[in-house]
PDB file of N, CA and C in Angstrom:
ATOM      1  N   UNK A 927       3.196  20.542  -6.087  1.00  0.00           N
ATOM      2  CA  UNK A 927       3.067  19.101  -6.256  1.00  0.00           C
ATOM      3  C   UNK A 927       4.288  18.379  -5.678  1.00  0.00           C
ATOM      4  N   UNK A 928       5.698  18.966  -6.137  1.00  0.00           N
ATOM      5  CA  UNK A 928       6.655  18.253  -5.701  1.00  0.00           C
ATOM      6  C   UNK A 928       6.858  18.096  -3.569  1.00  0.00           C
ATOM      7  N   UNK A 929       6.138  19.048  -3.153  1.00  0.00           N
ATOM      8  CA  UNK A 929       5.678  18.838  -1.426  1.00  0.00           C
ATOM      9  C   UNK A 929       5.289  18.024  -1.117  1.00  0.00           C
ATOM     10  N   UNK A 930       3.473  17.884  -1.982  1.00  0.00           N
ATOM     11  CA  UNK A 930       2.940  16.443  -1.528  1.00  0.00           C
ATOM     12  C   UNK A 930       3.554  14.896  -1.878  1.00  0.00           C
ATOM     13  N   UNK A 931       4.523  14.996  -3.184  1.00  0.00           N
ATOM     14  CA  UNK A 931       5.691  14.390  -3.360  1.00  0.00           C
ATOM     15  C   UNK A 931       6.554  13.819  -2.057  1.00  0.00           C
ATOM     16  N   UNK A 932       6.887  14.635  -2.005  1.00  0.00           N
ATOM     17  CA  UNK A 932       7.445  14.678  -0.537  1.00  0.00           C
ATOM     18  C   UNK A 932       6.868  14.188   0.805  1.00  0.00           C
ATOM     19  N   UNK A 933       5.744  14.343   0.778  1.00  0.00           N
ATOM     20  CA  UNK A 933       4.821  14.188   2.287  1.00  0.00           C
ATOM     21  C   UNK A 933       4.476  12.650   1.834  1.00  0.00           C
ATOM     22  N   UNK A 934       3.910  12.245   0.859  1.00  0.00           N
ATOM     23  CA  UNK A 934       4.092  11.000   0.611  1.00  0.00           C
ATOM     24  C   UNK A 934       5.177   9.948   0.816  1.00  0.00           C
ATOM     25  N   UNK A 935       6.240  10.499   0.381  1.00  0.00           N
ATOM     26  CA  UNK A 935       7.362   9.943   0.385  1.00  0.00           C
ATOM     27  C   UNK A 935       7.538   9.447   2.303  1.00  0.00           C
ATOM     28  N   UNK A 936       7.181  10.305   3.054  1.00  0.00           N
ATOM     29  CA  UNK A 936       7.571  10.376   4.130  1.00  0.00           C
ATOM     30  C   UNK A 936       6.817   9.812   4.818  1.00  0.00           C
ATOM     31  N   UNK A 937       5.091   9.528   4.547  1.00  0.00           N
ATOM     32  CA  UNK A 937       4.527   8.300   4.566  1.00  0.00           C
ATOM     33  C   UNK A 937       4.565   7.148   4.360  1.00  0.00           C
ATOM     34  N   UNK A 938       5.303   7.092   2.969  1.00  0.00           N
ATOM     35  CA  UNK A 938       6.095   5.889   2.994  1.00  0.00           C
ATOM     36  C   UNK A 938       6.747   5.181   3.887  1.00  0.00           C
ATOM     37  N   UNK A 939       7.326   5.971   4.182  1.00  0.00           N
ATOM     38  CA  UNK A 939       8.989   6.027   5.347  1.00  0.00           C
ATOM     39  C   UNK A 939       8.593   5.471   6.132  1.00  0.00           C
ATOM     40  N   UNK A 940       7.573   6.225   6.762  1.00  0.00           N
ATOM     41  CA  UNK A 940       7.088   6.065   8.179  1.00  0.00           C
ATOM     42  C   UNK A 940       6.178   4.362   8.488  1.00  0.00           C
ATOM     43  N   UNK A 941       5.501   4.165   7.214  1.00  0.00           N
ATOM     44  CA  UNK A 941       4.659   3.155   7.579  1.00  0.00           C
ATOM     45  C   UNK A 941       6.168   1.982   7.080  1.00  0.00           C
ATOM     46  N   UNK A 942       6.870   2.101   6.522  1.00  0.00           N
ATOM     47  CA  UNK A 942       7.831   0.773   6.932  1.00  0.00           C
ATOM     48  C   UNK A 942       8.310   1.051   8.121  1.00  0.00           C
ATOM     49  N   UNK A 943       8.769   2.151   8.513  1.00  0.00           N
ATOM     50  CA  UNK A 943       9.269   2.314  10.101  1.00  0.00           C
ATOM     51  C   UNK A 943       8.650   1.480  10.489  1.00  0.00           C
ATOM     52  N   UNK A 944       7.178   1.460  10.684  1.00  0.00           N
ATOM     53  CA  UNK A 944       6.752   1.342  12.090  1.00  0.00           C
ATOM     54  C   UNK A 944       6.297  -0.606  11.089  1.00  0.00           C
ATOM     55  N   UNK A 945       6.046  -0.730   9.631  1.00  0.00           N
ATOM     56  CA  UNK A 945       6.830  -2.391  10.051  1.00  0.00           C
ATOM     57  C   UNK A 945       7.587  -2.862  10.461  1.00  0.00           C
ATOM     58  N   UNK A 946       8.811  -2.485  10.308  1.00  0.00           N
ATOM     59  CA  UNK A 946      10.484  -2.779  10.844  1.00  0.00           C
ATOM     60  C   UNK A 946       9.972  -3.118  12.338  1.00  0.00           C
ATOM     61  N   UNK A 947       9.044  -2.095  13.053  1.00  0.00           N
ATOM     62  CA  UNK A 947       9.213  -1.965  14.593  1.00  0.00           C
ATOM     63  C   UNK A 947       8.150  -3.193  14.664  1.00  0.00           C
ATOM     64  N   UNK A 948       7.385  -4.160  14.626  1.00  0.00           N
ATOM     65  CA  UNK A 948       6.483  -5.028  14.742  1.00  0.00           C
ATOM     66  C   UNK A 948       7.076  -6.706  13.987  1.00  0.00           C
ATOM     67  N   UNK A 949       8.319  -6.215  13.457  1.00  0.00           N
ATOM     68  CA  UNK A 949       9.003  -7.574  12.203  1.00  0.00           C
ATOM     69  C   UNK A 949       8.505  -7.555  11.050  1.00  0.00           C
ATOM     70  N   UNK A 950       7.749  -6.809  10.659  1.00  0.00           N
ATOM     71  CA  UNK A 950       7.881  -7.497   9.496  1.00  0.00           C
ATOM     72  C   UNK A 950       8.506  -5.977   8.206  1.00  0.00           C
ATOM     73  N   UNK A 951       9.680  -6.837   7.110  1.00  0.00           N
ATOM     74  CA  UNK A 951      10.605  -6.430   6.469  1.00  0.00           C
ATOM     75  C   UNK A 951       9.958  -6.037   5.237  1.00  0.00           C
ATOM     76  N   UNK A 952       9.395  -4.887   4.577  1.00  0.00           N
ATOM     77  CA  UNK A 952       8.653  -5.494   3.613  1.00  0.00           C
ATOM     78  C   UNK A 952      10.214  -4.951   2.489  1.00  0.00           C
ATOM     79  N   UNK A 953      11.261  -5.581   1.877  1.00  0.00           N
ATOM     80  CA  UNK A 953      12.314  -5.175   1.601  1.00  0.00           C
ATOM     81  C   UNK A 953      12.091  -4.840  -0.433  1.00  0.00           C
ATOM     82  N   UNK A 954      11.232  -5.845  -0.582  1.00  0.00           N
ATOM     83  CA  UNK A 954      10.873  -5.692  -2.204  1.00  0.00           C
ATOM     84  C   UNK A 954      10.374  -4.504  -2.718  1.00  0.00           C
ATOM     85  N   UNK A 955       9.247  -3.703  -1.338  1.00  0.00           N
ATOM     86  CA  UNK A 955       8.637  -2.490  -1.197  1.00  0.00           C
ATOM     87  C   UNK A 955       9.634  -1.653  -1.139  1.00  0.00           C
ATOM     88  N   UNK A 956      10.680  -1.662  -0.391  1.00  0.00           N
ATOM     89  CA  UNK A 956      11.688  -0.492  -0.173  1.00  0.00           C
ATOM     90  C   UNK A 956      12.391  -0.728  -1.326  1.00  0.00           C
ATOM     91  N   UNK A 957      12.984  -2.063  -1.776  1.00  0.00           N
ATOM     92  CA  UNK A 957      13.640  -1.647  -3.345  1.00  0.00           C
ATOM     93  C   UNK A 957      12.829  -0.782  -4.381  1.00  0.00           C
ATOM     94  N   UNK A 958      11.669  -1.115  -4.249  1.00  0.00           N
ATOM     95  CA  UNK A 958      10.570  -0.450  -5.850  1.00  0.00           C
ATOM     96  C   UNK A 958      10.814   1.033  -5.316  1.00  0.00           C
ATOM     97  N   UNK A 959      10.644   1.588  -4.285  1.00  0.00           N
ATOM     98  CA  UNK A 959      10.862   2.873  -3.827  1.00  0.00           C
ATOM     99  C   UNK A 959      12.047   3.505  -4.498  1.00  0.00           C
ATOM    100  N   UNK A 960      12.913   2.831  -3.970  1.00  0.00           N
ATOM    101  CA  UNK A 960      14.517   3.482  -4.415  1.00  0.00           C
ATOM    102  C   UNK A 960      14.484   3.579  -5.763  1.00  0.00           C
ATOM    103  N   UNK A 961      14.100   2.639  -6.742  1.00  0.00           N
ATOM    104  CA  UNK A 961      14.048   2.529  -7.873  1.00  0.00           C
ATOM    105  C   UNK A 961      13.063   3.157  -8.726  1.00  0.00           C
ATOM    106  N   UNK A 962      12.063   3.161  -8.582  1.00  0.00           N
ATOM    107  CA  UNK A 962      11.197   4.006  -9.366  1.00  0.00           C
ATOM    108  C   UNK A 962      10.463   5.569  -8.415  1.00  0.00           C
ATOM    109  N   UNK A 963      10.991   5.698  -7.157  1.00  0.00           N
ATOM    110  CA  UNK A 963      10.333   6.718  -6.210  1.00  0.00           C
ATOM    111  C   UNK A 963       8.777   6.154  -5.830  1.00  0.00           C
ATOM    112  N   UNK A 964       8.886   6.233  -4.549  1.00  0.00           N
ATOM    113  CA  UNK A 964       7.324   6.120  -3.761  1.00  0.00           C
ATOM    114  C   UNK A 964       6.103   6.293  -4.830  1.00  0.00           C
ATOM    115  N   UNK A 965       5.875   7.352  -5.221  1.00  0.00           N
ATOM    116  CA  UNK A 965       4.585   7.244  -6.082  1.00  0.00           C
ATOM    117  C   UNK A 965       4.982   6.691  -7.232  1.00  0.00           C
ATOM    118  N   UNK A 966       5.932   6.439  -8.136  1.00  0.00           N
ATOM    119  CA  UNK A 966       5.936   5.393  -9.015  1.00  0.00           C
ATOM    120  C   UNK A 966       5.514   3.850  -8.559  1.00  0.00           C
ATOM    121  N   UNK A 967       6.370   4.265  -7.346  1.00  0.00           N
ATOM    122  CA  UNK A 967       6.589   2.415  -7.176  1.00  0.00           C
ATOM    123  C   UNK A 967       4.942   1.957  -6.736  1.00  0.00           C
ATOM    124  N   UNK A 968       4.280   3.225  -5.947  1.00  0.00           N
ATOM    125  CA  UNK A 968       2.479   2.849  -5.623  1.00  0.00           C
ATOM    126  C   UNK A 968       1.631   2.708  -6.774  1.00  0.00           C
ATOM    127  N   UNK A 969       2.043   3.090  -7.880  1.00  0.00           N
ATOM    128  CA  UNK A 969       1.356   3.592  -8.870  1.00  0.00           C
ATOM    129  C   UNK A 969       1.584   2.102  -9.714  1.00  0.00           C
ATOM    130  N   UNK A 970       2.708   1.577  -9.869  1.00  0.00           N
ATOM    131  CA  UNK A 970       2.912   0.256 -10.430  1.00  0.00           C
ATOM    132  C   UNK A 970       2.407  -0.533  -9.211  1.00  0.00           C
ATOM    133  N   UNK A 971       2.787  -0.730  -8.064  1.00  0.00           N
ATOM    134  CA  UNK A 971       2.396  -1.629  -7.178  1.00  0.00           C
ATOM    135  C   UNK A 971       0.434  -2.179  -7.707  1.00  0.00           C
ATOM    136  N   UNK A 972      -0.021  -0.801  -7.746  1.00  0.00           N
ATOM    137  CA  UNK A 972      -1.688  -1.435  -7.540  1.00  0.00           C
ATOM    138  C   UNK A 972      -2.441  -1.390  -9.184  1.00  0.00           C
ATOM    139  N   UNK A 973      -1.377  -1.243 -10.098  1.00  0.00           N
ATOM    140  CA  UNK A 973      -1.669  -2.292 -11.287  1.00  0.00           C
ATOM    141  C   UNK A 973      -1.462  -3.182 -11.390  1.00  0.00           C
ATOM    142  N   UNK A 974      -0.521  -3.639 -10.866  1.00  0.00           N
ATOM    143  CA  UNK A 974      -0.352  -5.171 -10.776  1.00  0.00           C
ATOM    144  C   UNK A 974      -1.463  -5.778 -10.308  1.00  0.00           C
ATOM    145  N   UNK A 975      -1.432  -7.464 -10.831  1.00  0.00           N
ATOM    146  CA  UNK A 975      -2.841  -7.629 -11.149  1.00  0.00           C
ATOM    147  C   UNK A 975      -3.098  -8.952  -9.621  1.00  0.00           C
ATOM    148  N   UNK A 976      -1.966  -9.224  -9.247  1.00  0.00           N
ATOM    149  CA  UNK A 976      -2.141  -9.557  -7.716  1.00  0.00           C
ATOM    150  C   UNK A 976      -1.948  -9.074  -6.124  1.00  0.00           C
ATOM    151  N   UNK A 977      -2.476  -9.704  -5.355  1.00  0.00           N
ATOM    152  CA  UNK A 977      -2.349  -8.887  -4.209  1.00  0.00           C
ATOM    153  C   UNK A 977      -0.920  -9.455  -3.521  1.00  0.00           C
ATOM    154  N   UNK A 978      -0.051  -8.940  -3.216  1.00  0.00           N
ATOM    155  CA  UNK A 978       1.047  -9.190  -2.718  1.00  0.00           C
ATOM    156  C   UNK A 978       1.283  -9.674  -1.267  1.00  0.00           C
ATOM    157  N   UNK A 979       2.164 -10.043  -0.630  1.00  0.00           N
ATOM    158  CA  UNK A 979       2.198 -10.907   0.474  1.00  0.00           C
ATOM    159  C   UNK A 979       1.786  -9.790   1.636  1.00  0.00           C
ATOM    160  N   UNK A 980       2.697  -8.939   1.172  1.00  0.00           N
ATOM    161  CA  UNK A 980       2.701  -7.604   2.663  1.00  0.00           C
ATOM    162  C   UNK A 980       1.038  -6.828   2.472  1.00  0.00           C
ATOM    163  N   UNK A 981       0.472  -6.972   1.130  1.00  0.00           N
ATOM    164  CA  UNK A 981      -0.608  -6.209   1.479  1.00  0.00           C
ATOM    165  C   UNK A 981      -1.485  -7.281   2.329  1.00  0.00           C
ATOM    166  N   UNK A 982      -1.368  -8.438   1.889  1.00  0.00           N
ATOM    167  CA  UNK A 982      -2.051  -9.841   2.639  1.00  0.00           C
ATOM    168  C   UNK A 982      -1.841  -9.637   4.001  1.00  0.00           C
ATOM    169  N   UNK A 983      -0.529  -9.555   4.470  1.00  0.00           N
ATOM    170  CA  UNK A 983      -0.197  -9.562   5.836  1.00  0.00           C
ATOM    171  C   UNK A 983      -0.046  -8.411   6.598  1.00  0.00           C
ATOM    172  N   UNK A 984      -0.351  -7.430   6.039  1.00  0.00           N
ATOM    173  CA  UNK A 984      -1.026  -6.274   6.930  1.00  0.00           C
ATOM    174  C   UNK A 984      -2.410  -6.282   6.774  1.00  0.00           C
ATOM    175  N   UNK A 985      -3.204  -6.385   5.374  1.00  0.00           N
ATOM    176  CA  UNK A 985      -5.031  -6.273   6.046  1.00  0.00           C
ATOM    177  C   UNK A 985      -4.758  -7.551   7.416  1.00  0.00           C
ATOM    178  N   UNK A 986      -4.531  -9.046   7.134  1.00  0.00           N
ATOM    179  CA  UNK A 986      -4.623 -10.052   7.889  1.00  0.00           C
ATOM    180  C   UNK A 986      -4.177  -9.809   9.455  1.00  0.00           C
ATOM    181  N   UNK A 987      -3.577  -8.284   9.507  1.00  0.00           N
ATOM    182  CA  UNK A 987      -2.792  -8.452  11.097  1.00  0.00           C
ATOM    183  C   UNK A 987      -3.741  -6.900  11.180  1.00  0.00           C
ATOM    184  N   UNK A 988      -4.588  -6.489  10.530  1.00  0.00           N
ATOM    185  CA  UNK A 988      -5.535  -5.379  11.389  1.00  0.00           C
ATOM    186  C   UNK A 988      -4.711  -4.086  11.014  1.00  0.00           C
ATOM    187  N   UNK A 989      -3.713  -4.034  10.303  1.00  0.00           N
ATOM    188  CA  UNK A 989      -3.084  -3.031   9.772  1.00  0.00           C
ATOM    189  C   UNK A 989      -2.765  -1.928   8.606  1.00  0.00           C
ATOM    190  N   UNK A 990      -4.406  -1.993   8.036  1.00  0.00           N
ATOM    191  CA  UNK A 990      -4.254  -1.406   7.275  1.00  0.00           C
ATOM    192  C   UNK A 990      -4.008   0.126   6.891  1.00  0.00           C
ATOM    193  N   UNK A 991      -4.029   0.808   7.736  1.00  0.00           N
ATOM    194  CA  UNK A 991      -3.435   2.151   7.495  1.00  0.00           C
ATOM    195  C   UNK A 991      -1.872   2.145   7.040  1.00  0.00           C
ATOM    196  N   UNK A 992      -1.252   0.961   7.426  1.00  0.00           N
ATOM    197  CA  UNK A 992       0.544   0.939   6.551  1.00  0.00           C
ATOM    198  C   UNK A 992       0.108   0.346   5.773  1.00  0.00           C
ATOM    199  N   UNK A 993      -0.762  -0.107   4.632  1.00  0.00           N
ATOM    200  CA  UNK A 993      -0.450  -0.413   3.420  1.00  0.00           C
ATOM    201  C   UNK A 993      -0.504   1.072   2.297  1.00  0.00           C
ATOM    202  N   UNK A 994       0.349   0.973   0.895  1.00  0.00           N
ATOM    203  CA  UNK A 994       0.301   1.661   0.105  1.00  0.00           C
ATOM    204  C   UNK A 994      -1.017   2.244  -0.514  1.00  0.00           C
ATOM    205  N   UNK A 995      -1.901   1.118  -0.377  1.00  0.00           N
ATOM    206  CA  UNK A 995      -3.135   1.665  -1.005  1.00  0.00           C
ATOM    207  C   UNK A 995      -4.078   2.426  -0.226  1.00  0.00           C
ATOM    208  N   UNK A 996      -4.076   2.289   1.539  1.00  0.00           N
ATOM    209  CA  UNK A 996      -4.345   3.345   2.628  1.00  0.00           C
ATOM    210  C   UNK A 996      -3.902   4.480   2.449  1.00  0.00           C
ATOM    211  N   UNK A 997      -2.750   4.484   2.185  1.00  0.00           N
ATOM    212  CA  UNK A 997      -1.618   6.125   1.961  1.00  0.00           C
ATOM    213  C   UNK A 997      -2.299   6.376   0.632  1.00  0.00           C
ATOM    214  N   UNK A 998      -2.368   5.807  -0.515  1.00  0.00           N
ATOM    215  CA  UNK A 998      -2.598   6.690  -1.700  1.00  0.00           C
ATOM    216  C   UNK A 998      -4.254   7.133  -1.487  1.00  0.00           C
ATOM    217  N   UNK A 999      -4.943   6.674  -0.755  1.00  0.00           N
ATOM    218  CA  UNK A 999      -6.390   7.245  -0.527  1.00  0.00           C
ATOM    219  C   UNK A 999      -6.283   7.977   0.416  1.00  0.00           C
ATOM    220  N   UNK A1000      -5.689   9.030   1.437  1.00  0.00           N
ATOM    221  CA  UNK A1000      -5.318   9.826   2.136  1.00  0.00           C
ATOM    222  C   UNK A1000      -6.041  10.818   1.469  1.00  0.00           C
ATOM    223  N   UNK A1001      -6.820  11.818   2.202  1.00  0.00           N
ATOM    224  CA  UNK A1001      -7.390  13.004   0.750  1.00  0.00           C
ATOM    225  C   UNK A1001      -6.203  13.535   0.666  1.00  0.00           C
ATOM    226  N   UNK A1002      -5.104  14.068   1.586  1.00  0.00           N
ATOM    227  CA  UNK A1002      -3.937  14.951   1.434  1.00  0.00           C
ATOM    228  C   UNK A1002      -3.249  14.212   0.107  1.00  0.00           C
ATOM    229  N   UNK A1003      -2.976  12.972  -0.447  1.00  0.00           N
ATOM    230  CA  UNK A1003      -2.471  12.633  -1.136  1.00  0.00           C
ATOM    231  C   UNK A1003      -3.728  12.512  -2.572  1.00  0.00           C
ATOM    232  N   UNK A1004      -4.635  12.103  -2.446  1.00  0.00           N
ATOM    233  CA  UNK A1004      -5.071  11.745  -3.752  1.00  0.00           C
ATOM    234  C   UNK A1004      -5.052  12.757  -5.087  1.00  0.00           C
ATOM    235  N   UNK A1005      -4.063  13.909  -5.037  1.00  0.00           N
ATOM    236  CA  UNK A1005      -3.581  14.907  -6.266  1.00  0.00           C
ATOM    237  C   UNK A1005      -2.941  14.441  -6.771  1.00  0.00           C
ATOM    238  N   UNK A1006      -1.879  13.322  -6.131  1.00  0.00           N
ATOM    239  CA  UNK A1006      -0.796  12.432  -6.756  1.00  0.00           C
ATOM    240  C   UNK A1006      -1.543  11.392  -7.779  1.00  0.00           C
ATOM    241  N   UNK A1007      -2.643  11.284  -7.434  1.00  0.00           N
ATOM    242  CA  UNK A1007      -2.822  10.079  -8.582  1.00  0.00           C
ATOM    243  C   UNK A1007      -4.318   9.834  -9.285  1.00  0.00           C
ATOM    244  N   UNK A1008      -4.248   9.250 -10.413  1.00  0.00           N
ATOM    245  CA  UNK A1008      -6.127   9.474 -11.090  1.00  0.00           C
ATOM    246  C   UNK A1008      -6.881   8.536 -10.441  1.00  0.00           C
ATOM    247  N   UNK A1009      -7.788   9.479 -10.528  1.00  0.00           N
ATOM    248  CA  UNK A1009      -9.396   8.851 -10.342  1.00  0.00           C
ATOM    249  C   UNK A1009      -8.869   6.940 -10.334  1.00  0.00           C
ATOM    250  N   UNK A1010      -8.891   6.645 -11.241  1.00  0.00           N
ATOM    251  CA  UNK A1010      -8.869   4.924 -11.800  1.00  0.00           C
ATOM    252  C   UNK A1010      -7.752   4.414 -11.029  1.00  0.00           C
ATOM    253  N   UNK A1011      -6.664   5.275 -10.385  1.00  0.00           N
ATOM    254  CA  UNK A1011      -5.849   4.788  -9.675  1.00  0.00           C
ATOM    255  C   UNK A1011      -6.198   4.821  -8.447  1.00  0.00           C
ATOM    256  N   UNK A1012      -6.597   5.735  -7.898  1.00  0.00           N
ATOM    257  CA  UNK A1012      -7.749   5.874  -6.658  1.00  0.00           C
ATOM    258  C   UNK A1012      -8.818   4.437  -6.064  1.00  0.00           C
ATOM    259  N   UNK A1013      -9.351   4.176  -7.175  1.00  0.00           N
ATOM    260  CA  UNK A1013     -10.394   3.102  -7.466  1.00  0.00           C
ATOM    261  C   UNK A1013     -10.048   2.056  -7.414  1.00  0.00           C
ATOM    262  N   UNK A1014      -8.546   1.780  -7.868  1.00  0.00           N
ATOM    263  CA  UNK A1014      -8.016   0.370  -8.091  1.00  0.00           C
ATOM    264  C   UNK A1014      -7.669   0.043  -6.776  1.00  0.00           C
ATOM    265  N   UNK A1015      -7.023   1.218  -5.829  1.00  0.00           N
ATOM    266  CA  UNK A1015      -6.149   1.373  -4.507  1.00  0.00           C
ATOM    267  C   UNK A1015      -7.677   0.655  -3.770  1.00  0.00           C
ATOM    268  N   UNK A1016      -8.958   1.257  -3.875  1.00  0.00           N
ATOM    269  CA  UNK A1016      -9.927   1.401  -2.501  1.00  0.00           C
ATOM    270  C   UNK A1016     -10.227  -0.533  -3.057  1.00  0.00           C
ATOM    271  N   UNK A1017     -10.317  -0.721  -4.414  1.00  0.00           N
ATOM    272  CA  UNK A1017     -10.321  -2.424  -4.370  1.00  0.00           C
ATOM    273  C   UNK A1017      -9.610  -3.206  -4.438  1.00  0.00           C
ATOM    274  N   UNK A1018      -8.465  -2.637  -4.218  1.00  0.00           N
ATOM    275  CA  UNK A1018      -7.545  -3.675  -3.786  1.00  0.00           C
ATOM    276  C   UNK A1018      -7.702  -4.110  -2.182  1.00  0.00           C
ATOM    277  N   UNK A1019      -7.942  -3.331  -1.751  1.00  0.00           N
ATOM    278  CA  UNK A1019      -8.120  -3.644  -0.269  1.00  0.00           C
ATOM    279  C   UNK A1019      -9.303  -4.477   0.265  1.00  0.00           C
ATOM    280  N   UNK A1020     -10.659  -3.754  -0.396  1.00  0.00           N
ATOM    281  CA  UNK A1020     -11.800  -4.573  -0.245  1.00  0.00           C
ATOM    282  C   UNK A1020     -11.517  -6.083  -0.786  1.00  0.00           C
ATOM    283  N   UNK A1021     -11.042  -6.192  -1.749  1.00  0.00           N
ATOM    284  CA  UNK A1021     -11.048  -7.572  -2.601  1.00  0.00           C
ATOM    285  C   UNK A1021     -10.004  -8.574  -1.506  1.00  0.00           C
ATOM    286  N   UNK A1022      -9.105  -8.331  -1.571  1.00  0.00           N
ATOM    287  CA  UNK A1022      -8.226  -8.534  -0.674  1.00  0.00           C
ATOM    288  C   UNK A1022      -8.675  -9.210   0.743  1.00  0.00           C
ATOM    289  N   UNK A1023      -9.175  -8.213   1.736  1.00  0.00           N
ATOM    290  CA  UNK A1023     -10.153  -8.614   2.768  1.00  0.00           C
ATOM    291  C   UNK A1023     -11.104  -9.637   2.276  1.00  0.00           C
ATOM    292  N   UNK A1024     -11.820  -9.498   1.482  1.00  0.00           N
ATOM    293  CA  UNK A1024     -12.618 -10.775   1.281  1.00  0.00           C
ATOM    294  C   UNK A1024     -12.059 -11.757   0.733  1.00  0.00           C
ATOM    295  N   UNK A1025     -10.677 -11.839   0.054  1.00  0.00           N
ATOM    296  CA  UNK A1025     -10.073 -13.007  -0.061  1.00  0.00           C
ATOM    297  C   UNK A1025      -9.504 -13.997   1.061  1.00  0.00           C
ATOM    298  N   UNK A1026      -9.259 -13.137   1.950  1.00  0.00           N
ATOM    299  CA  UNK A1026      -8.798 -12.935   3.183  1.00  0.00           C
ATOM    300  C   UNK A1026      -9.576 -14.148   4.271  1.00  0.00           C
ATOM    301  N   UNK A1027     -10.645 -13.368   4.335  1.00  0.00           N
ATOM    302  CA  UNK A1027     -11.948 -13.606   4.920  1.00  0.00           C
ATOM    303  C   UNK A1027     -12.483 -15.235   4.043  1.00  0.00           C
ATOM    304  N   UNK A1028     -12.420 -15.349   3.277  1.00  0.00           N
ATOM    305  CA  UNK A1028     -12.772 -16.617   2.572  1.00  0.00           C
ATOM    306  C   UNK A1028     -11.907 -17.759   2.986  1.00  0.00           C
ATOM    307  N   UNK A1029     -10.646 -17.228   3.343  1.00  0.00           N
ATOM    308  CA  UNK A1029      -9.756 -18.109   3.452  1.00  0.00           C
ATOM    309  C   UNK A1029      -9.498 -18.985   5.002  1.00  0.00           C
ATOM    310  N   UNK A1030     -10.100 -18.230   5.856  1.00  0.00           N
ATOM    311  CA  UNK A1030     -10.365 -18.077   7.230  1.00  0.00           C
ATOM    312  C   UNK A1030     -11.558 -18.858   7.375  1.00  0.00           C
ATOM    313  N   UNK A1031     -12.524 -19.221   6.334  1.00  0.00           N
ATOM    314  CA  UNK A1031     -13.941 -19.811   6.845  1.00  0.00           C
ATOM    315  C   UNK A1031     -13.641 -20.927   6.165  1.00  0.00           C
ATOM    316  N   UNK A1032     -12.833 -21.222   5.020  1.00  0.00           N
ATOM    317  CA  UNK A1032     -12.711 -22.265   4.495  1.00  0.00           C
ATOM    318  C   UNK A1032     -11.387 -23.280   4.963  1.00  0.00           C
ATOM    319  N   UNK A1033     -11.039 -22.673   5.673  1.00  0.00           N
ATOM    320  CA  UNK A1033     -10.032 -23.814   6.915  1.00  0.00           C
ATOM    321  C   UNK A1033     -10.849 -24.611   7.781  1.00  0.00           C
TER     322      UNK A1033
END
């Protein structure tokens, strides 16, 4: 367990890398990391009961494979976390997009 720990972690890494490389900072994301570790900080991230700016502005820029809730539905990763956390991750994204999408037709 502590590997896929690890391989996560490094998913992490990687999908801010490659924000850093496009601008955008997601820096609140990298504090929760340091502070509670990658799968804590995913695991609190998608209980929380709103959708956050960076998950907004990656579905909105076509990027969703770097958000947290892409990585925690990975099959290689989903040992890290339950069923209901799984579930919350795949609607946060859907919900999200259609908030998204609402917001775009109603301009």
């Amino acid at each position: 367990m502590e590997q896929k720990r690890a391989e996560f972690s490094e998913a992490i890494a990687e999908a801010i890398r490659e924000c850093h490389s496009f601008g955008y900072h997601p820096t609140k994301w990298e504090s929760m990391n340091r502070e509670l570790t990658p799968v804590g900080a995913a695991k609190k991230l998608v209980l929380s009961g709103d959708f956050q700016q960076g998950l907004k502005r990656l579905l909105g820029e076509s990027r969703e494979h770097l958000t947290v809730e892409a990585i925690m539905l990975r099959p290689e990763f989903s040992v890290l976390f339950s069923r209901e956390l799984l579930e919350m991750a795949k609607w946060r994204i859907v919900e999200c997009k259609k908030e998204l999408a609402k917001g775009k037709t109603s301009s």
